[in-house]
């Protein structure tokens, strides 16, 4: 997406967010936002990550406003069930997908702000922070999220350095002469 079209596209992407309960931070990502050569526009789903303070409260309000976004299972088990699935089975994110909006399909994931900040600083799962390694369109900006994301990309905090070292240690060969280069 070029710079001229980016602002109008960002405004259009943000219009979908007015139909949701309050959101602290939101960004859109993927091929539905940043077109890829050869992909058909009508088949692209627009992907969002919505950052909220309390996913349980947010889902409770969203279930009232947008019940049709949720599967029958989540309608039955309720917002606590959605949050429990996200936190215990997933990476802290609950997704609703194939949501129709203005001749498009949306997919949105909801994550607790505290969990995203943890992922950005400590790379606890890299599930959402990994998506932020690629181009994203920030639609609602929370200063703490923007700062943590900026720190991750420009000046990694000490926790990120420790996480990087742990990852490196998992990937290096286990025999000492491989690490030290001796034989």
PDB file of C-alpha atoms in Angstrom:
ATOM      1  CA  UNK A   1       0.000   0.000   0.000  1.00  0.00           C
ATOM      2  CA  UNK A   2       1.571   3.327  -0.969  1.00  0.00           C
ATOM      3  CA  UNK A   3       1.702   6.343   1.358  1.00  0.00           C
ATOM      4  CA  UNK A   4      -1.034   8.259  -0.486  1.00  0.00           C
ATOM      5  CA  UNK A   5      -3.575   5.457  -0.146  1.00  0.00           C
ATOM      6  CA  UNK A   6      -2.454   4.371   3.327  1.00  0.00           C
ATOM      7  CA  UNK A   7      -4.282   7.116   5.241  1.00  0.00           C
ATOM      8  CA  UNK A   8      -7.600   6.583   3.438  1.00  0.00           C
ATOM      9  CA  UNK A   9      -7.221   2.819   3.824  1.00  0.00           C
ATOM     10  CA  UNK A  10      -6.432   3.259   7.513  1.00  0.00           C
ATOM     11  CA  UNK A  11      -9.618   5.321   7.961  1.00  0.00           C
ATOM     12  CA  UNK A  12     -11.659   2.662   6.170  1.00  0.00           C
ATOM     13  CA  UNK A  13     -10.118  -0.117   8.272  1.00  0.00           C
ATOM     14  CA  UNK A  14     -10.853   1.845  11.455  1.00  0.00           C
ATOM     15  CA  UNK A  15     -14.551   2.207  10.537  1.00  0.00           C
ATOM     16  CA  UNK A  16     -15.161  -1.453  11.402  1.00  0.00           C
ATOM     17  CA  UNK A  17     -13.975  -0.804  14.960  1.00  0.00           C
ATOM     18  CA  UNK A  18     -16.870   1.523  15.837  1.00  0.00           C
ATOM     19  CA  UNK A  19     -19.113  -1.541  16.074  1.00  0.00           C
ATOM     20  CA  UNK A  20     -17.132  -2.953  19.011  1.00  0.00           C
ATOM     21  CA  UNK A  21     -16.923  -2.165  22.731  1.00  0.00           C
ATOM     22  CA  UNK A  22     -14.029   0.162  23.728  1.00  0.00           C
ATOM     23  CA  UNK A  23     -10.577  -0.895  22.539  1.00  0.00           C
ATOM     24  CA  UNK A  24      -7.218   0.310  23.913  1.00  0.00           C
ATOM     25  CA  UNK A  25      -5.094  -0.490  20.851  1.00  0.00           C
ATOM     26  CA  UNK A  26      -5.891  -2.002  17.468  1.00  0.00           C
ATOM     27  CA  UNK A  27      -4.002  -2.890  14.355  1.00  0.00           C
ATOM     28  CA  UNK A  28      -4.811  -4.565  11.056  1.00  0.00           C
ATOM     29  CA  UNK A  29      -2.404  -6.850   9.255  1.00  0.00           C
ATOM     30  CA  UNK A  30      -2.088  -9.422   6.505  1.00  0.00           C
ATOM     31  CA  UNK A  31      -2.890  -9.647   2.819  1.00  0.00           C
ATOM     32  CA  UNK A  32      -6.325  -8.082   3.304  1.00  0.00           C
ATOM     33  CA  UNK A  33      -4.562  -4.898   4.403  1.00  0.00           C
ATOM     34  CA  UNK A  34      -1.307  -5.035   2.463  1.00  0.00           C
ATOM     35  CA  UNK A  35      -2.212  -6.520  -0.917  1.00  0.00           C
ATOM     36  CA  UNK A  36      -0.103  -9.253  -2.420  1.00  0.00           C
ATOM     37  CA  UNK A  37       0.444  -9.779  -6.111  1.00  0.00           C
ATOM     38  CA  UNK A  38      -1.873 -12.323  -7.652  1.00  0.00           C
ATOM     39  CA  UNK A  39      -4.314 -12.575  -4.725  1.00  0.00           C
ATOM     40  CA  UNK A  40      -7.971 -11.864  -5.382  1.00  0.00           C
ATOM     41  CA  UNK A  41      -9.315  -8.900  -3.365  1.00  0.00           C
ATOM     42  CA  UNK A  42     -12.687 -10.508  -2.739  1.00  0.00           C
ATOM     43  CA  UNK A  43     -11.077 -13.582  -1.147  1.00  0.00           C
ATOM     44  CA  UNK A  44      -8.897 -11.656   1.295  1.00  0.00           C
ATOM     45  CA  UNK A  45      -9.950 -11.579   4.911  1.00  0.00           C
ATOM     46  CA  UNK A  46      -9.081  -8.404   6.832  1.00  0.00           C
ATOM     47  CA  UNK A  47      -7.264  -9.367  10.035  1.00  0.00           C
ATOM     48  CA  UNK A  48      -7.336  -7.312  13.236  1.00  0.00           C
ATOM     49  CA  UNK A  49      -5.808  -7.583  16.679  1.00  0.00           C
ATOM     50  CA  UNK A  50      -7.845  -5.752  19.335  1.00  0.00           C
ATOM     51  CA  UNK A  51      -6.126  -4.971  22.626  1.00  0.00           C
ATOM     52  CA  UNK A  52      -8.352  -4.516  25.676  1.00  0.00           C
ATOM     53  CA  UNK A  53      -7.931  -4.142  29.437  1.00  0.00           C
ATOM     54  CA  UNK A  54     -10.347  -6.907  30.423  1.00  0.00           C
ATOM     55  CA  UNK A  55     -11.107  -9.541  27.779  1.00  0.00           C
ATOM     56  CA  UNK A  56     -13.876 -11.041  29.926  1.00  0.00           C
ATOM     57  CA  UNK A  57     -15.739  -7.717  30.205  1.00  0.00           C
ATOM     58  CA  UNK A  58     -15.049  -6.919  26.567  1.00  0.00           C
ATOM     59  CA  UNK A  59     -16.419 -10.255  25.338  1.00  0.00           C
ATOM     60  CA  UNK A  60     -19.479  -9.868  27.603  1.00  0.00           C
ATOM     61  CA  UNK A  61     -20.317  -6.531  25.947  1.00  0.00           C
ATOM     62  CA  UNK A  62     -19.415  -7.781  22.480  1.00  0.00           C
ATOM     63  CA  UNK A  63     -21.612 -10.865  22.905  1.00  0.00           C
ATOM     64  CA  UNK A  64     -24.517  -8.489  23.595  1.00  0.00           C
ATOM     65  CA  UNK A  65     -23.700  -6.279  20.592  1.00  0.00           C
ATOM     66  CA  UNK A  66     -22.381  -8.830  18.098  1.00  0.00           C
ATOM     67  CA  UNK A  67     -23.605 -12.264  19.145  1.00  0.00           C
ATOM     68  CA  UNK A  68     -23.492 -13.470  15.538  1.00  0.00           C
ATOM     69  CA  UNK A  69     -19.684 -13.089  15.523  1.00  0.00           C
ATOM     70  CA  UNK A  70     -19.322 -15.966  17.995  1.00  0.00           C
ATOM     71  CA  UNK A  71     -19.610 -19.713  17.572  1.00  0.00           C
ATOM     72  CA  UNK A  72     -22.436 -21.576  19.294  1.00  0.00           C
ATOM     73  CA  UNK A  73     -19.902 -22.987  21.763  1.00  0.00           C
ATOM     74  CA  UNK A  74     -18.830 -19.525  22.950  1.00  0.00           C
ATOM     75  CA  UNK A  75     -22.430 -18.330  23.085  1.00  0.00           C
ATOM     76  CA  UNK A  76     -23.066 -21.287  25.398  1.00  0.00           C
ATOM     77  CA  UNK A  77     -19.964 -21.049  27.638  1.00  0.00           C
ATOM     78  CA  UNK A  78     -19.895 -17.250  27.622  1.00  0.00           C
ATOM     79  CA  UNK A  79     -17.131 -14.672  27.929  1.00  0.00           C
ATOM     80  CA  UNK A  80     -15.297 -16.490  30.727  1.00  0.00           C
ATOM     81  CA  UNK A  81     -15.136 -19.559  28.520  1.00  0.00           C
ATOM     82  CA  UNK A  82     -13.736 -17.550  25.603  1.00  0.00           C
ATOM     83  CA  UNK A  83     -11.035 -16.085  27.842  1.00  0.00           C
ATOM     84  CA  UNK A  84     -10.232 -19.484  29.382  1.00  0.00           C
ATOM     85  CA  UNK A  85      -9.797 -20.974  25.901  1.00  0.00           C
ATOM     86  CA  UNK A  86      -7.565 -18.094  24.837  1.00  0.00           C
ATOM     87  CA  UNK A  87      -5.376 -18.239  27.935  1.00  0.00           C
ATOM     88  CA  UNK A  88      -5.191 -22.004  28.482  1.00  0.00           C
ATOM     89  CA  UNK A  89      -5.334 -23.425  24.966  1.00  0.00           C
ATOM     90  CA  UNK A  90      -4.209 -20.523  22.799  1.00  0.00           C
ATOM     91  CA  UNK A  91      -1.584 -17.826  23.163  1.00  0.00           C
ATOM     92  CA  UNK A  92      -3.867 -15.458  25.060  1.00  0.00           C
ATOM     93  CA  UNK A  93      -5.860 -14.435  21.977  1.00  0.00           C
ATOM     94  CA  UNK A  94      -9.444 -15.370  21.134  1.00  0.00           C
ATOM     95  CA  UNK A  95     -10.356 -15.026  17.435  1.00  0.00           C
ATOM     96  CA  UNK A  96     -13.701 -14.527  15.739  1.00  0.00           C
ATOM     97  CA  UNK A  97     -13.433 -15.127  12.005  1.00  0.00           C
ATOM     98  CA  UNK A  98     -15.547 -14.892   8.879  1.00  0.00           C
ATOM     99  CA  UNK A  99     -17.367 -11.843  10.228  1.00  0.00           C
ATOM    100  CA  UNK A 100     -19.171 -10.096   7.333  1.00  0.00           C
ATOM    101  CA  UNK A 101     -18.720  -6.320   7.073  1.00  0.00           C
ATOM    102  CA  UNK A 102     -19.227  -4.093   3.997  1.00  0.00           C
ATOM    103  CA  UNK A 103     -18.741  -6.819   1.370  1.00  0.00           C
ATOM    104  CA  UNK A 104     -15.640  -8.033   3.217  1.00  0.00           C
ATOM    105  CA  UNK A 105     -14.838 -10.722   5.725  1.00  0.00           C
ATOM    106  CA  UNK A 106     -13.116  -9.806   8.976  1.00  0.00           C
ATOM    107  CA  UNK A 107     -11.181 -11.837  11.488  1.00  0.00           C
ATOM    108  CA  UNK A 108     -10.372 -10.278  14.828  1.00  0.00           C
ATOM    109  CA  UNK A 109      -8.387 -11.496  17.771  1.00  0.00           C
ATOM    110  CA  UNK A 110      -8.822 -10.062  21.253  1.00  0.00           C
ATOM    111  CA  UNK A 111      -5.889  -9.980  23.667  1.00  0.00           C
ATOM    112  CA  UNK A 112      -5.403  -8.507  27.118  1.00  0.00           C
ATOM    113  CA  UNK A 113      -3.146  -5.434  27.039  1.00  0.00           C
ATOM    114  CA  UNK A 114      -1.015  -6.842  29.856  1.00  0.00           C
ATOM    115  CA  UNK A 115      -0.439 -10.074  27.874  1.00  0.00           C
ATOM    116  CA  UNK A 116       0.573  -8.154  24.732  1.00  0.00           C
ATOM    117  CA  UNK A 117       3.023  -6.000  26.692  1.00  0.00           C
ATOM    118  CA  UNK A 118       4.518  -9.180  28.172  1.00  0.00           C
ATOM    119  CA  UNK A 119       4.827 -10.724  24.703  1.00  0.00           C
ATOM    120  CA  UNK A 120       6.434  -7.571  23.295  1.00  0.00           C
ATOM    121  CA  UNK A 121       8.987  -7.291  26.082  1.00  0.00           C
ATOM    122  CA  UNK A 122       9.747 -10.940  26.936  1.00  0.00           C
ATOM    123  CA  UNK A 123       8.697 -12.724  23.744  1.00  0.00           C
ATOM    124  CA  UNK A 124       6.590 -15.050  25.864  1.00  0.00           C
ATOM    125  CA  UNK A 125       4.807 -16.566  22.855  1.00  0.00           C
ATOM    126  CA  UNK A 126       5.667 -14.344  19.856  1.00  0.00           C
ATOM    127  CA  UNK A 127       2.127 -15.011  18.668  1.00  0.00           C
ATOM    128  CA  UNK A 128       0.982 -11.393  18.497  1.00  0.00           C
ATOM    129  CA  UNK A 129       4.362  -9.687  18.774  1.00  0.00           C
ATOM    130  CA  UNK A 130       5.518 -11.857  15.862  1.00  0.00           C
ATOM    131  CA  UNK A 131       2.729 -10.414  13.736  1.00  0.00           C
ATOM    132  CA  UNK A 132       4.061  -6.976  14.648  1.00  0.00           C
ATOM    133  CA  UNK A 133       7.414  -7.891  13.039  1.00  0.00           C
ATOM    134  CA  UNK A 134       5.641  -7.563   9.690  1.00  0.00           C
ATOM    135  CA  UNK A 135       3.856  -4.487   8.341  1.00  0.00           C
ATOM    136  CA  UNK A 136       0.772  -3.539  10.348  1.00  0.00           C
ATOM    137  CA  UNK A 137      -1.638  -0.610  10.205  1.00  0.00           C
ATOM    138  CA  UNK A 138      -2.064   0.801  13.717  1.00  0.00           C
ATOM    139  CA  UNK A 139      -5.648   2.075  13.926  1.00  0.00           C
ATOM    140  CA  UNK A 140      -5.997   2.914  17.625  1.00  0.00           C
ATOM    141  CA  UNK A 141      -2.718   3.631  19.393  1.00  0.00           C
ATOM    142  CA  UNK A 142      -2.048   2.994  23.060  1.00  0.00           C
ATOM    143  CA  UNK A 143       1.159   4.761  24.183  1.00  0.00           C
ATOM    144  CA  UNK A 144       2.381   1.809  26.288  1.00  0.00           C
ATOM    145  CA  UNK A 145       1.918  -0.641  23.406  1.00  0.00           C
ATOM    146  CA  UNK A 146       3.594   1.693  20.921  1.00  0.00           C
ATOM    147  CA  UNK A 147       6.503   2.227  23.310  1.00  0.00           C
ATOM    148  CA  UNK A 148       6.936  -1.503  23.961  1.00  0.00           C
ATOM    149  CA  UNK A 149       6.768  -2.213  20.237  1.00  0.00           C
ATOM    150  CA  UNK A 150       9.283   0.545  19.495  1.00  0.00           C
ATOM    151  CA  UNK A 151      11.617  -0.711  22.187  1.00  0.00           C
ATOM    152  CA  UNK A 152      11.418  -4.192  20.730  1.00  0.00           C
ATOM    153  CA  UNK A 153      12.376  -3.037  17.266  1.00  0.00           C
ATOM    154  CA  UNK A 154      14.955  -0.353  18.095  1.00  0.00           C
ATOM    155  CA  UNK A 155      16.347  -0.958  21.578  1.00  0.00           C
ATOM    156  CA  UNK A 156      15.420  -4.372  22.973  1.00  0.00           C
ATOM    157  CA  UNK A 157      14.845  -4.300  26.728  1.00  0.00           C
ATOM    158  CA  UNK A 158      16.980  -6.634  28.877  1.00  0.00           C
ATOM    159  CA  UNK A 159      14.188  -9.237  29.021  1.00  0.00           C
ATOM    160  CA  UNK A 160      14.227  -9.473  25.216  1.00  0.00           C
ATOM    161  CA  UNK A 161      17.974  -9.977  25.220  1.00  0.00           C
ATOM    162  CA  UNK A 162      17.636 -12.785  27.758  1.00  0.00           C
ATOM    163  CA  UNK A 163      14.852 -14.357  25.684  1.00  0.00           C
ATOM    164  CA  UNK A 164      17.001 -14.126  22.556  1.00  0.00           C
ATOM    165  CA  UNK A 165      19.903 -15.812  24.333  1.00  0.00           C
ATOM    166  CA  UNK A 166      17.633 -18.626  25.577  1.00  0.00           C
ATOM    167  CA  UNK A 167      16.332 -19.172  22.047  1.00  0.00           C
ATOM    168  CA  UNK A 168      19.874 -19.210  20.661  1.00  0.00           C
ATOM    169  CA  UNK A 169      20.950 -21.755  23.290  1.00  0.00           C
ATOM    170  CA  UNK A 170      18.098 -24.039  22.241  1.00  0.00           C
ATOM    171  CA  UNK A 171      19.171 -23.881  18.621  1.00  0.00           C
ATOM    172  CA  UNK A 172      22.948 -24.347  18.895  1.00  0.00           C
ATOM    173  CA  UNK A 173      24.466 -27.827  18.621  1.00  0.00           C
ATOM    174  CA  UNK A 174      24.749 -29.475  22.011  1.00  0.00           C
ATOM    175  CA  UNK A 175      28.358 -30.648  21.850  1.00  0.00           C
ATOM    176  CA  UNK A 176      30.874 -28.111  23.274  1.00  0.00           C
ATOM    177  CA  UNK A 177      33.257 -28.303  20.311  1.00  0.00           C
ATOM    178  CA  UNK A 178      30.421 -27.173  18.004  1.00  0.00           C
ATOM    179  CA  UNK A 179      29.840 -24.113  20.177  1.00  0.00           C
ATOM    180  CA  UNK A 180      33.518 -23.329  20.716  1.00  0.00           C
ATOM    181  CA  UNK A 181      34.591 -24.211  17.185  1.00  0.00           C
ATOM    182  CA  UNK A 182      37.189 -26.726  18.370  1.00  0.00           C
ATOM    183  CA  UNK A 183      37.606 -30.390  17.586  1.00  0.00           C
TER     184      UNK A 183
END
